[in-house]
Amino acid sequence: AQTVTQSQPEMSVQEAETVTLSCTYDTSESNYYLFWYKQPPSRQMILVIRQEAYKQQNATENRFSVNFQKAAKSFSLKISDSQLGDTAMYFCAFMKSMDSSYKLIFGSGTRLLVRP
Amino acid sequence: DAGVIQSPRHEVTEMGQEVTLRCKPISGHNSLFWYRQTMMRGLELLIYFNNNVPIDDSGMPEDRFSAKMPNASFSTLKIQPSEPRDSAVYFCASSLTGFFSPNTEAFFGQGTRLTVV
């Protein structure tokens, strides 16, 4: 069974600094998707960044970037120039195909606090 | 498109009562997921559908839980009878998945906060 592990329940960073959130996953598949979702206090789930496993290049979205290490099954999120609005729960997620359908599972989340 | 629409946003019910949560996925999406979120257990995948067919319901906690997707634009999650430990936020998400969907992602509804007293 696929699993997603986020080993950091909580993290804190000073505004304007850089923080890295960790995620590891377990799968025997070679083709899959990885995501980071943000959940602010409003509880809305918002996609931050996406990575296709067949792409070697790390995905980047403005201040957000990932370090995708396929062999190590690691998918960390780096937030540069942290802003107060980045305070939220961050979930790492894994999607793989099962036959013709896709199953999406989440890690336990990391609560990030950006301090002014 | 208005996004994934869930109703109701909040539900308070008494133990033993039947509860039905509703979800309207984004038009054209072929996969639908139901999740339960609690502080203790995080985001649990309860069941997911592909082309209206339930693919994996191994996350459904008990027989008291059931889910249906009668057509591509509507799904329900029913709890009967409800218990206090069912109190949680229930999310529905939809996605366009498949080999030709390189930009696939899951879009979430606002969630339904269920409180069983």
XYZ file of C-alpha atoms in Angstrom:
233
model
C 0.000 0.000 0.000
C 1.143 3.504 -0.716
C 1.971 5.726 2.248
C 2.895 9.362 2.649
C 4.898 10.484 5.677
C 5.363 14.010 6.957
C 7.676 13.821 9.936
C 7.343 17.436 11.066
C 4.025 18.059 12.856
C 4.819 21.739 13.379
C 7.330 24.251 12.079
C 7.968 27.906 12.635
C 9.797 30.461 10.515
C 10.513 34.150 10.688
C 8.861 36.318 8.082
C 11.044 36.736 4.949
C 13.086 33.654 5.823
C 13.156 30.305 4.011
C 11.645 27.096 5.346
C 11.637 23.526 4.043
C 8.893 21.010 4.760
C 9.710 17.328 4.425
C 7.739 14.519 2.816
C 8.586 10.938 2.002
C 6.429 8.360 0.309
C 6.460 4.695 -0.371
C 5.493 3.151 -3.685
C 6.640 0.551 -6.150
C 5.174 2.492 -9.059
C 7.289 4.444 -11.510
C 4.657 6.853 -12.749
C 2.680 9.006 -10.331
C 1.962 12.565 -9.242
C 3.010 14.404 -6.107
C 1.362 17.492 -4.676
C 1.618 19.989 -1.875
C -1.676 21.413 -0.655
C -2.142 24.322 1.723
C -5.019 24.535 4.184
C -5.365 27.943 5.879
C -7.717 28.497 8.834
C -10.583 28.913 6.373
C -10.111 25.106 5.842
C -10.139 25.473 2.054
C -7.678 23.074 0.413
C -5.488 24.933 -2.057
C -3.007 23.377 -4.461
C 0.455 24.875 -3.990
C 2.558 22.871 -6.422
C 2.477 19.699 -8.503
C 5.215 17.316 -9.703
C 4.930 14.530 -12.247
C 7.239 11.648 -11.381
C 8.471 11.247 -14.948
C 9.823 14.807 -14.939
C 13.329 15.168 -13.568
C 13.127 18.927 -13.288
C 11.898 20.202 -9.948
C 8.637 22.144 -10.093
C 8.605 25.816 -9.134
C 5.724 28.205 -8.500
C 6.878 31.697 -7.546
C 8.188 31.457 -3.954
C 7.423 27.739 -3.746
C 9.718 25.045 -5.085
C 10.224 21.351 -4.522
C 13.208 19.073 -4.182
C 12.082 15.830 -5.811
C 14.391 12.901 -5.189
C 12.760 9.953 -6.923
C 15.256 7.303 -5.881
C 15.015 8.389 -2.267
C 11.217 8.810 -2.536
C 11.474 12.275 -1.101
C 9.462 15.361 -2.015
C 10.237 18.417 0.102
C 8.672 21.869 -0.231
C 10.751 25.021 0.068
C 9.041 28.309 0.794
C 11.238 31.326 0.151
C 10.648 34.813 1.508
C 7.986 33.509 3.893
C 4.934 35.709 4.330
C 2.393 35.878 7.137
C -0.218 34.542 4.735
C 1.765 31.331 4.401
C 0.671 30.346 7.911
C -1.371 27.186 7.347
C -1.385 23.400 7.397
C 0.575 21.912 4.522
C -0.224 18.469 3.199
C 1.908 16.339 0.945
C -0.138 14.085 -1.347
C 0.490 11.196 -3.699
C -1.618 10.121 -6.635
C -1.118 6.935 -8.571
C -3.117 5.067 -11.063
C -4.886 1.874 -10.210
C -5.950 0.330 -13.453
C -7.661 3.270 -15.126
C -8.462 5.214 -11.962
C -6.363 7.425 -9.729
C -6.112 7.212 -5.957
C -5.079 10.328 -4.014
C -3.724 9.939 -0.488
C -2.380 12.515 1.944
C 0.246 12.747 4.635
C -0.608 13.811 8.171
C 0.300 17.438 7.536
C 2.739 20.029 8.867
C 1.463 23.096 10.650
C 3.541 26.105 9.605
C 3.600 29.313 11.592
C 5.191 32.384 10.052
C 6.257 34.809 12.789
C 6.251 38.560 12.182
C -17.292 26.727 -13.245
C -18.216 27.324 -9.601
C -15.845 24.638 -8.384
C -16.744 21.650 -6.254
C -19.908 22.394 -4.319
C -20.696 20.690 -1.037
C -23.809 20.986 1.057
C -24.544 21.640 3.782
C -21.575 23.655 5.088
C -22.472 22.780 8.655
C -24.609 20.011 10.071
C -25.525 19.371 13.673
C -27.494 16.231 14.372
C -28.388 13.964 17.236
C -26.844 10.578 17.722
C -28.771 7.909 15.861
C -30.053 10.180 13.151
C -29.316 9.741 9.460
C -26.997 12.275 7.873
C -26.568 12.877 4.148
C -23.742 14.956 2.759
C -23.869 16.116 -0.841
C -21.306 16.938 -3.462
C -21.425 18.380 -6.965
C -18.084 17.870 -8.742
C -16.632 20.127 -11.404
C -18.249 19.476 -14.753
C -16.169 17.152 -16.916
C -14.182 15.654 -14.057
C -14.117 11.870 -14.009
C -12.818 11.132 -10.507
C -14.469 11.966 -7.202
C -13.041 11.520 -3.724
C -14.583 11.677 -0.246
C -12.302 12.483 2.692
C -12.796 12.832 6.422
C -10.587 15.207 8.398
C -10.079 15.051 12.152
C -7.343 16.298 14.425
C -6.438 12.778 15.446
C -6.474 11.025 12.083
C -5.777 13.807 9.594
C -7.193 13.480 6.078
C -8.538 10.007 5.505
C -9.649 8.830 2.089
C -13.024 7.185 2.571
C -13.972 6.231 -0.969
C -13.329 7.292 -4.504
C -15.203 6.959 -7.773
C -14.018 6.871 -11.347
C -16.600 7.503 -14.075
C -19.327 7.194 -11.403
C -18.158 3.714 -10.362
C -16.853 3.132 -6.806
C -13.276 1.935 -7.158
C -12.028 1.636 -3.603
C -14.153 1.925 -0.473
C -11.628 0.355 1.883
C -11.439 3.609 3.828
C -15.095 3.590 4.778
C -14.956 3.054 8.536
C -18.076 0.993 9.060
C -21.225 -0.286 7.425
C -22.945 2.775 8.794
C -21.224 4.727 6.015
C -22.334 4.495 2.408
C -21.653 6.554 -0.699
C -23.292 6.783 -4.067
C -22.683 8.530 -7.341
C -25.833 8.129 -9.435
C -24.503 10.377 -12.198
C -21.456 12.421 -13.157
C -22.710 15.553 -11.442
C -23.766 14.338 -8.020
C -22.560 12.216 -5.130
C -23.763 11.566 -1.596
C -22.145 10.283 1.558
C -24.616 8.891 4.066
C -24.134 7.961 7.696
C -26.881 5.910 9.300
C -27.064 5.849 12.276
C -24.697 8.674 13.163
C -22.504 8.596 16.276
C -20.571 11.326 18.125
C -17.255 9.898 16.883
C -18.362 10.675 13.325
C -17.960 14.367 14.098
C -15.427 15.719 11.601
C -15.040 17.816 8.489
C -15.954 15.877 5.367
C -14.411 16.948 2.080
C -15.349 16.088 -1.445
C -12.811 16.538 -4.240
C -12.928 15.985 -7.979
C -10.264 15.560 -10.599
C -9.773 15.008 -14.283
C -7.492 11.997 -14.388
C -6.123 9.764 -17.051
C -3.176 9.258 -19.299
C -3.906 12.420 -21.253
C -4.270 14.636 -18.200
C -0.729 15.749 -17.416
C -1.947 18.678 -15.352
C -4.198 16.591 -13.181
C -4.942 17.891 -9.706
C -7.744 17.478 -7.191
C -10.092 20.392 -6.553
C -11.717 20.453 -3.158
C -15.065 21.658 -1.946
C -15.389 23.843 1.139
C -16.139 20.838 3.309
C -19.043 19.976 5.578
C -18.472 20.294 9.298
C -20.515 17.555 10.945
C -21.247 17.580 14.636
C -23.088 14.642 16.163
C -24.331 15.285 19.698
